[in-house]
mmCIF file of C-alpha atoms in Angstrom:
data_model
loop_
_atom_site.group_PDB
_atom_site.id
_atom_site.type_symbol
_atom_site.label_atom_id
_atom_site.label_comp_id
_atom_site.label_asym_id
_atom_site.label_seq_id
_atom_site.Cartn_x
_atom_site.Cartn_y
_atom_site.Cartn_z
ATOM 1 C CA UNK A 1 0.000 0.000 0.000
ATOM 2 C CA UNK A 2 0.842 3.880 -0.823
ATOM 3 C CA UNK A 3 0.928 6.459 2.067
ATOM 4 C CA UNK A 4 -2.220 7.463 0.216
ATOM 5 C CA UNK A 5 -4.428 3.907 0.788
ATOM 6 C CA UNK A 6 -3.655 2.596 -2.667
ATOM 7 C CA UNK A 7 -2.234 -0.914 -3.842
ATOM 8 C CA UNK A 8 0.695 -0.584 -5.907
ATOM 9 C CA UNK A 9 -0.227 -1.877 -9.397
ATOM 10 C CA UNK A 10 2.880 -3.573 -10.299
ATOM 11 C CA UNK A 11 3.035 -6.029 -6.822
ATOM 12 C CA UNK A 12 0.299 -8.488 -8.000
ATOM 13 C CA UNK A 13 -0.013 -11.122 -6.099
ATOM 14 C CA UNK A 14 1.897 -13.789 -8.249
ATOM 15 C CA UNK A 15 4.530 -11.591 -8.926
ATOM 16 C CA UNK A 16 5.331 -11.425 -4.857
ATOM 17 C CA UNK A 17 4.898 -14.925 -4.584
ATOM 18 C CA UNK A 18 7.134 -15.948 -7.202
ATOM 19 C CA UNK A 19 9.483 -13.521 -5.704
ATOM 20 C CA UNK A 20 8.909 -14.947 -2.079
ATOM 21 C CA UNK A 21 9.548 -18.989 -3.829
ATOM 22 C CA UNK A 22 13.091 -17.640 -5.219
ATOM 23 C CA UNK A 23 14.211 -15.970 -1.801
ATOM 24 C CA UNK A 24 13.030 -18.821 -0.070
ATOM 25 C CA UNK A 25 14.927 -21.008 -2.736
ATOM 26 C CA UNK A 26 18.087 -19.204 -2.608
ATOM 27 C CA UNK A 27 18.338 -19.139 1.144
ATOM 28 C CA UNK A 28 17.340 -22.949 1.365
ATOM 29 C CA UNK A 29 20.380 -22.948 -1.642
ATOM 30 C CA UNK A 30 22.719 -21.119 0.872
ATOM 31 C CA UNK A 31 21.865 -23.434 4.032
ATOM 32 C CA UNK A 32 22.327 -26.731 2.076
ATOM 33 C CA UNK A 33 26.570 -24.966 1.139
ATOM 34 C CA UNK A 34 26.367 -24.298 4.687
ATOM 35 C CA UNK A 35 25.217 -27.996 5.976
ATOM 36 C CA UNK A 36 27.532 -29.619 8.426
ATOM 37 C CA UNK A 37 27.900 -32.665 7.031
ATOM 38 C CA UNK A 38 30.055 -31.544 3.808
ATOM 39 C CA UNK A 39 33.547 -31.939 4.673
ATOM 40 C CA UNK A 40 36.565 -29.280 4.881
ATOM 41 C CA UNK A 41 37.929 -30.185 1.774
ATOM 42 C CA UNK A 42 34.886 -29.588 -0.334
ATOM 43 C CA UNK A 43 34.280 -26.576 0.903
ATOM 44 C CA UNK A 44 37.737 -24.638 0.518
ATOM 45 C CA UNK A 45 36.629 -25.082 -3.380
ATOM 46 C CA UNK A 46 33.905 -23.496 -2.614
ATOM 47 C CA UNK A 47 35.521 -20.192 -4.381
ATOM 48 C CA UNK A 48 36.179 -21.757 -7.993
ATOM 49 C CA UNK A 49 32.853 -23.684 -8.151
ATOM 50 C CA UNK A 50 30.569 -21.320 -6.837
ATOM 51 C CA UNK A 51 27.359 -23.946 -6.138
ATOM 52 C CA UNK A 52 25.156 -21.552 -4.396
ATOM 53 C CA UNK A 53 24.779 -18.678 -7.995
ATOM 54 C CA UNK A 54 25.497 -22.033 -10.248
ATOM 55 C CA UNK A 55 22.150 -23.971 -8.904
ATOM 56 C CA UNK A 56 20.547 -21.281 -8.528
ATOM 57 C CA UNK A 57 20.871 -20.256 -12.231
ATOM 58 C CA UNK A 58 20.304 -23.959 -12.734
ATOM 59 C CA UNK A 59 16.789 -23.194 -11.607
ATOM 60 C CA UNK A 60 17.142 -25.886 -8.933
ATOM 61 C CA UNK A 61 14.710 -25.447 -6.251
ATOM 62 C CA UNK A 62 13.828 -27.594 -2.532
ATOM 63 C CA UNK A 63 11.222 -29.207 -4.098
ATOM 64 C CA UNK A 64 12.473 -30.337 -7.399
ATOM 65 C CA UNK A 65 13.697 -33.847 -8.914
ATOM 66 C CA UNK A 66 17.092 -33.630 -9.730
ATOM 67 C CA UNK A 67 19.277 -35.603 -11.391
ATOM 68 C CA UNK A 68 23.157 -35.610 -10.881
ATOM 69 C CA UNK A 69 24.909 -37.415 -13.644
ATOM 70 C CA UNK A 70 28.118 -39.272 -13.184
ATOM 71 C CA UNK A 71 28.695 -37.436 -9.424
ATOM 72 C CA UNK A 72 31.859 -39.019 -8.690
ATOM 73 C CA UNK A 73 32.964 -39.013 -4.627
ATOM 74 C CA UNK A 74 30.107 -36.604 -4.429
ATOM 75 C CA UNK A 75 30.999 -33.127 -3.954
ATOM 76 C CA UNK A 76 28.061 -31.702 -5.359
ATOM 77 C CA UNK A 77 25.539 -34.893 -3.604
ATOM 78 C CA UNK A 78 26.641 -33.033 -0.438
ATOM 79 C CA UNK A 79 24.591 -29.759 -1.653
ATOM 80 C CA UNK A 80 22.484 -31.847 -3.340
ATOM 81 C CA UNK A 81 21.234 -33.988 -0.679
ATOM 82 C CA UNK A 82 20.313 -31.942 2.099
ATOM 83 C CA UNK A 83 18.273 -29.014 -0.311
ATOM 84 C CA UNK A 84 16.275 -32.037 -1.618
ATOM 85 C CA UNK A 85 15.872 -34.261 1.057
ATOM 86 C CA UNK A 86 12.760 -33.129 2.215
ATOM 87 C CA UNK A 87 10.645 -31.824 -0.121
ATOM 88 C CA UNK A 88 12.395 -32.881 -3.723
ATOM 89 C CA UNK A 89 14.048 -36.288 -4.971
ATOM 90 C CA UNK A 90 17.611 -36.494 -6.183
ATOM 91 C CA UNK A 91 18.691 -39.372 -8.686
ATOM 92 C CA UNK A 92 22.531 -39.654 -8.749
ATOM 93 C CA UNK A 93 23.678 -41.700 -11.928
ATOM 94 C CA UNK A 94 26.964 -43.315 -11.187
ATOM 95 C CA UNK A 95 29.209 -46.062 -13.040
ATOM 96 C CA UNK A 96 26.499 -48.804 -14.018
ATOM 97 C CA UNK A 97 26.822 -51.646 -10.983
ATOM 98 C CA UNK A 98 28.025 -53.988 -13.780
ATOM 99 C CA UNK A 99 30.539 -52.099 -15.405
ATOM 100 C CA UNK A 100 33.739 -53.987 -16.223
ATOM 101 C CA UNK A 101 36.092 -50.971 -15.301
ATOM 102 C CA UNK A 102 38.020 -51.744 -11.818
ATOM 103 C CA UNK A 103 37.707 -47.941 -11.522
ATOM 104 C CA UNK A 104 34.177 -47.468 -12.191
ATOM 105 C CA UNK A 105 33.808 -50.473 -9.642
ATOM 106 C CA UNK A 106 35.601 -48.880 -7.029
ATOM 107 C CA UNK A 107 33.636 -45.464 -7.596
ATOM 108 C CA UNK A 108 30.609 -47.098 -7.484
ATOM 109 C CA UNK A 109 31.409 -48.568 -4.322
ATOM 110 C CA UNK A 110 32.872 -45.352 -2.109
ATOM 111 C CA UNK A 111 29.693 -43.231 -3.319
ATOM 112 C CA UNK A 112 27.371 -46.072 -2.001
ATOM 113 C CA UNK A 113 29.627 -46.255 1.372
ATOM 114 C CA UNK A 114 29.533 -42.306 1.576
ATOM 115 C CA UNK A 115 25.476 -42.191 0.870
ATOM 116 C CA UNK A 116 25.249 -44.761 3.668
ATOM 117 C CA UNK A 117 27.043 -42.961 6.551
ATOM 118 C CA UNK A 118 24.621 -40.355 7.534
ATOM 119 C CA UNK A 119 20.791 -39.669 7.252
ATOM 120 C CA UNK A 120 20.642 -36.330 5.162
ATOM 121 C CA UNK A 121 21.506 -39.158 2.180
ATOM 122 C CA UNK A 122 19.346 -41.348 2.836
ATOM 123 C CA UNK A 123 16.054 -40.427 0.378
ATOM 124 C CA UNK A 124 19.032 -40.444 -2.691
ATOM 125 C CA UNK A 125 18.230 -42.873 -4.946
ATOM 126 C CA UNK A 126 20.917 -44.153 -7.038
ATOM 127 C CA UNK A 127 20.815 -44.769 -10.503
ATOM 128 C CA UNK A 128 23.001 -45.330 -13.629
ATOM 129 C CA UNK A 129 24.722 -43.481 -16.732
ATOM 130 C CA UNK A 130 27.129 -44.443 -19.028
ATOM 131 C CA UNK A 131 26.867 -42.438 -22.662
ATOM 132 C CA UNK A 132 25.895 -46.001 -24.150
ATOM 133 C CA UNK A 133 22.559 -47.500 -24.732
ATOM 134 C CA UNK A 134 20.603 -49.474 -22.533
ATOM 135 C CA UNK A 135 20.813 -47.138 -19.825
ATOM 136 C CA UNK A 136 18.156 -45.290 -17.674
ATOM 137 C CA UNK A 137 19.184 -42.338 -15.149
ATOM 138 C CA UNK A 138 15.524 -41.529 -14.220
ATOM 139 C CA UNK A 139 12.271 -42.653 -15.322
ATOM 140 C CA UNK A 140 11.375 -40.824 -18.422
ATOM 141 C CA UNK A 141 10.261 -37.234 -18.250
ATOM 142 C CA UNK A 142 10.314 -37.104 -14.185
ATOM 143 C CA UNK A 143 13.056 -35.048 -13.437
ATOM 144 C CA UNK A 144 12.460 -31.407 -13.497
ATOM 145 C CA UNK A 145 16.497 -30.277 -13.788
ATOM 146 C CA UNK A 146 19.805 -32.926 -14.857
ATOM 147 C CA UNK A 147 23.109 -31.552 -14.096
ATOM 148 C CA UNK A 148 26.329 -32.280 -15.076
ATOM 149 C CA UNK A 149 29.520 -31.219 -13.930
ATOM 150 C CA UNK A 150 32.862 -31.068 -15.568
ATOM 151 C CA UNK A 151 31.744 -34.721 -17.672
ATOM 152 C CA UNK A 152 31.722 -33.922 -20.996
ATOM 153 C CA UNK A 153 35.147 -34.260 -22.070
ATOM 154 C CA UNK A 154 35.260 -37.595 -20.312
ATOM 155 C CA UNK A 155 32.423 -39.186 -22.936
ATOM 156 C CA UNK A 156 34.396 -37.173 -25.932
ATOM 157 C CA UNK A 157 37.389 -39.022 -25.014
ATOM 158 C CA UNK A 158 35.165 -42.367 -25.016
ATOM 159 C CA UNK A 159 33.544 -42.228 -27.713
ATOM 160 C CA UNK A 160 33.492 -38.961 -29.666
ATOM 161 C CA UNK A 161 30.182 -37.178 -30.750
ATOM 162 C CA UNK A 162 28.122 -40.263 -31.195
ATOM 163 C CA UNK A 163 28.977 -41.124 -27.501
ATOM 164 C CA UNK A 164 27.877 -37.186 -26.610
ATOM 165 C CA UNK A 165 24.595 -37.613 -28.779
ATOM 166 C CA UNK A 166 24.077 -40.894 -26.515
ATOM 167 C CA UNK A 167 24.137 -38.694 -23.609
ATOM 168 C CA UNK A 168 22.059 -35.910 -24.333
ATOM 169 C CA UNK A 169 19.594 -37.987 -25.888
ATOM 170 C CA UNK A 170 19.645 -39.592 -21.871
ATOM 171 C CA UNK A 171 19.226 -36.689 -20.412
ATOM 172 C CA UNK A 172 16.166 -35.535 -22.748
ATOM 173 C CA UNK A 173 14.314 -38.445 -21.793
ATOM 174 C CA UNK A 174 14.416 -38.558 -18.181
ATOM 175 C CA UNK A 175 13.283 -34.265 -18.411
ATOM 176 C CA UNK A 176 10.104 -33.486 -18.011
ATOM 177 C CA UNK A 177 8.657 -30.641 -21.077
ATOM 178 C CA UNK A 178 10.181 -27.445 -19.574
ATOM 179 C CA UNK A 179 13.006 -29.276 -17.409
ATOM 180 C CA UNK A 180 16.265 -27.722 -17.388
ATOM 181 C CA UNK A 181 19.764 -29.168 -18.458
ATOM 182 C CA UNK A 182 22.470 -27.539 -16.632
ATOM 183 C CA UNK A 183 26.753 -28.331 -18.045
ATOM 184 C CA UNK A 184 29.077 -26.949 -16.093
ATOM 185 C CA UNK A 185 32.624 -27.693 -18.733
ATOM 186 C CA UNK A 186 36.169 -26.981 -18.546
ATOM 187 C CA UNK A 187 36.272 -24.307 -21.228
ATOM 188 C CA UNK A 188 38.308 -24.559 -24.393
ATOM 189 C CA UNK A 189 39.041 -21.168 -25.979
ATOM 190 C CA UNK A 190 37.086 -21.374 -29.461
ATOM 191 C CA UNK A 191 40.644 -20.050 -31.059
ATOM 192 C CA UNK A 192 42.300 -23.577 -30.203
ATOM 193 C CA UNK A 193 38.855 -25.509 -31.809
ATOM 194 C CA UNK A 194 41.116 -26.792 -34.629
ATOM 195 C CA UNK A 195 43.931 -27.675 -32.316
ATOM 196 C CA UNK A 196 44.639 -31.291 -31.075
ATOM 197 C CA UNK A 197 42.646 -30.486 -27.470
ATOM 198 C CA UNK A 198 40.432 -33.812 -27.215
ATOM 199 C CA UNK A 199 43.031 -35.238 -24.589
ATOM 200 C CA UNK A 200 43.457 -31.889 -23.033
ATOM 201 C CA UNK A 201 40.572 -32.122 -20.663
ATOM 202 C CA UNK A 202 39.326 -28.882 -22.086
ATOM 203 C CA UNK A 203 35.578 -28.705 -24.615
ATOM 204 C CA UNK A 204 34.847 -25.997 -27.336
ATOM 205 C CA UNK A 205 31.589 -24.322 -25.951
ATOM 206 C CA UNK A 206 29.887 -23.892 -29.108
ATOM 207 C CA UNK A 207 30.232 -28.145 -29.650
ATOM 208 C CA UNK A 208 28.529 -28.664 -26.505
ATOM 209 C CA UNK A 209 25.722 -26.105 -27.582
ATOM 210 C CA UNK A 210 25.612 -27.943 -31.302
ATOM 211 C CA UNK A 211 25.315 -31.257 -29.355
ATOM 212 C CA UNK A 212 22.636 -30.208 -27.261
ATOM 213 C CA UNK A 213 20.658 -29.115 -29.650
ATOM 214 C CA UNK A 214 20.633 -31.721 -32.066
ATOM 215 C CA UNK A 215 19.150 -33.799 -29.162
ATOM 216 C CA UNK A 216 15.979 -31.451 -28.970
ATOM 217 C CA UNK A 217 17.310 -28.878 -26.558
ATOM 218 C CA UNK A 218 16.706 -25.004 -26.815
ATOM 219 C CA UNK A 219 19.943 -22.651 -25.695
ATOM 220 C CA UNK A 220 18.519 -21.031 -22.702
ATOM 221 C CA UNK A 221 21.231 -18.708 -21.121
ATOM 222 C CA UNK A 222 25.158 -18.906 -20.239
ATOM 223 C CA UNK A 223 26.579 -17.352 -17.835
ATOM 224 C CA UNK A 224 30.297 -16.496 -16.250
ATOM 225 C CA UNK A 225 29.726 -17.460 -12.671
ATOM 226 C CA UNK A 226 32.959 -20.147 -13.158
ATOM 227 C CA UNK A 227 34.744 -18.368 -15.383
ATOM 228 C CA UNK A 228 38.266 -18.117 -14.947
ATOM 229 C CA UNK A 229 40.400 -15.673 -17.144
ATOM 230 C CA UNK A 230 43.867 -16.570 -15.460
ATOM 231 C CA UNK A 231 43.311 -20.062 -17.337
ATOM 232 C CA UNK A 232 44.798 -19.928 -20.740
ATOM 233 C CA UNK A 233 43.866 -23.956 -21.507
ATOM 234 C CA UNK A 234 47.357 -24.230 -22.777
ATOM 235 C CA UNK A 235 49.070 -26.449 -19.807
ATOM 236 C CA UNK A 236 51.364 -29.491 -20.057
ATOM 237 C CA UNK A 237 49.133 -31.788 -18.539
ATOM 238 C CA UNK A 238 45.783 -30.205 -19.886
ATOM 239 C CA UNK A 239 43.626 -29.579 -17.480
ATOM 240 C CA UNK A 240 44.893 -31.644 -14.719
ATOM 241 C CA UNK A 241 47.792 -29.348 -14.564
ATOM 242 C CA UNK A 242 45.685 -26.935 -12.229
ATOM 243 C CA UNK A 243 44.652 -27.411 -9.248
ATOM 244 C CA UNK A 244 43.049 -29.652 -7.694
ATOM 245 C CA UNK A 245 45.293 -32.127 -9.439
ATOM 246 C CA UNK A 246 48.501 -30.450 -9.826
ATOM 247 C CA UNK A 247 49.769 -33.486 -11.695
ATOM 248 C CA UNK A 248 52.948 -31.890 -12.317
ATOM 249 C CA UNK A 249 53.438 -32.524 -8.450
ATOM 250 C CA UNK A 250 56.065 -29.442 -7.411
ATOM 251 C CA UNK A 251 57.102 -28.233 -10.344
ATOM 252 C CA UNK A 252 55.640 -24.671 -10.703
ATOM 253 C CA UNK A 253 52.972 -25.194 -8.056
ATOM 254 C CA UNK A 254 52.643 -21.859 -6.828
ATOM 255 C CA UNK A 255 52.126 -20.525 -10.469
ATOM 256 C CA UNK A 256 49.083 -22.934 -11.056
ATOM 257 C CA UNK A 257 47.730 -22.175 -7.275
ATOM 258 C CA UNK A 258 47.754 -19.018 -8.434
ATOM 259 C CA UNK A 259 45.758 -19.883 -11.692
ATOM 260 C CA UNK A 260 43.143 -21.807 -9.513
ATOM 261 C CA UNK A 261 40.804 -24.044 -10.785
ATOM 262 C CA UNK A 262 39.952 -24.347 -14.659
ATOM 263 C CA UNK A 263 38.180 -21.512 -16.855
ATOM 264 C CA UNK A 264 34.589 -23.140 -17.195
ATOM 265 C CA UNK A 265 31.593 -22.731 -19.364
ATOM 266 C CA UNK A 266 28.157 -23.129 -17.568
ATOM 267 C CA UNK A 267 25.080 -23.636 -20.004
ATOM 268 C CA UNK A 268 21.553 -23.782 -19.431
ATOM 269 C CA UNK A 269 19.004 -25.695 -21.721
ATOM 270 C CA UNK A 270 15.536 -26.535 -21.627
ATOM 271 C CA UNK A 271 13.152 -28.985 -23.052
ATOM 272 C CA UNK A 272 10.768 -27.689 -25.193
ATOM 273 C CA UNK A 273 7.145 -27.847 -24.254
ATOM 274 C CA UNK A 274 5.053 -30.428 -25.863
#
């Protein structure tokens, strides 16, 4: 209300609530970075990953159905888990439980150990993803946002664009019309496209768009909340010369600390309506 009585015309009612929902969001966002239960070292990267501003551009909300494809030892479950646990559902699609890979095995097997050791993980349901067929990371068109983090040039390196069509074509599926695909990417710069840089670690932005697309998606948004302009993408080891591999060990250390983490691309897509 004006000092005068009136009601201001442009604070309809929807308009506050959807502004109340994304406060609310955000500061359910902010208390699930905060939650006890992640551990020290997760945190300190805190800085180059940024989860709060990246999920919420992601659209993620408390009550949503997530899915988390390939989350490794889980540094983004331990977000994940507590914003979701009691009013949304989180999927996280590891190795497949069959896989012939020691590694994948192994993977597999410290996620499940680290999802049983405390109750805020206990509602995550896990699932599978490999960029083959004959996977299913959700049931189809239930999940309302699928996220992926720093993956992409891993299924390059297996099996080139038809492995990356696999994917997306996954991840269209489980989305329901209006669900939101969010790729977080170690960036290459578009200049070195023609270069040798599948091994690097690093992908070409406008290939992951061109993928995504082709699979049905619409090019929401992108946005620089990763970015990194200290990373040139030009490193011995590719991208596991940075930190928080270092694999050049001490050689030059304090030069790539001071780098930090890799330059990264973060992308937002969304299934059309039907």
């Amino acid at each position: 209300m004006t000092a005068t009585g009136k009601t201001l015309s442009w604070l309809t009612l929807p308009a506050l609530a959807l502004c109340t929902s994304l406060f609310a969001s955000e500061a359910a966002i902010q208390a699930a970075v905060e939650h006890p239960t992640r551990t020290a070292a997760n945190t300190e990267r805190d800085q180059y990953r940024n989860p709060a501003a990246t999920l919420s551009f992601f659209d993620v909300r408390p009550n949503s159905t997530v899915v988390e494809i390939s989350p490794g030892a889980g540094w983004y479950t331990e977000i994940l888990a507590p914003l979701l646990h009691q009013q949304g559902k989180l999927y996280a699609a590891h190795f497949p439980a069959n896989s012939s890979s020691e590694f994948a095995q192994r993977s597999r097997a410290a996620f499940s150990e680290k999802m049983a050791s405390h109750s805020v993980y206990s509602k995550v349901q896990m699932s599978e993803f490999a960029p083959t067929a004959g996977v299913q990371i959700a049931p189809d068109g239930s999940a309302d946002v699928v996220l992926t983090f720093r993956n992409l040039h891993n299924w390059y390196m297996q099996g080139g664009e038809d492995a990356m069509r696999i994917a997306f074509n996954h991840f269209y599926q489980a989305l329901k019309p209006g669900g939101v695909l969010g790729v977080v990417e170690h960036r290459l710069p578009e200049a070195k496209r023609d270069s040798n840089w599948v091994q690097s670690g690093y992908f070409p932005q406008s290939l992951a768009i061109e993928l995504a697309e082709q699979a049905g998606f619409v090019f929401e948004a992108s946005s620089e909340i990763n970015a990194n302009p200290r990373d040139t993408a030009d490193h011995p080891r590719g991208v596991w010369t940075l930190p928080p591999s270092l694999r050049l060990g001490e050689q030059d250390r304090d030069r790539y600390l001071a780098i930090g983490e890799s330059d990264r691309m973060t992308l937002k897509f969304r299934k059309p309506q039907q």
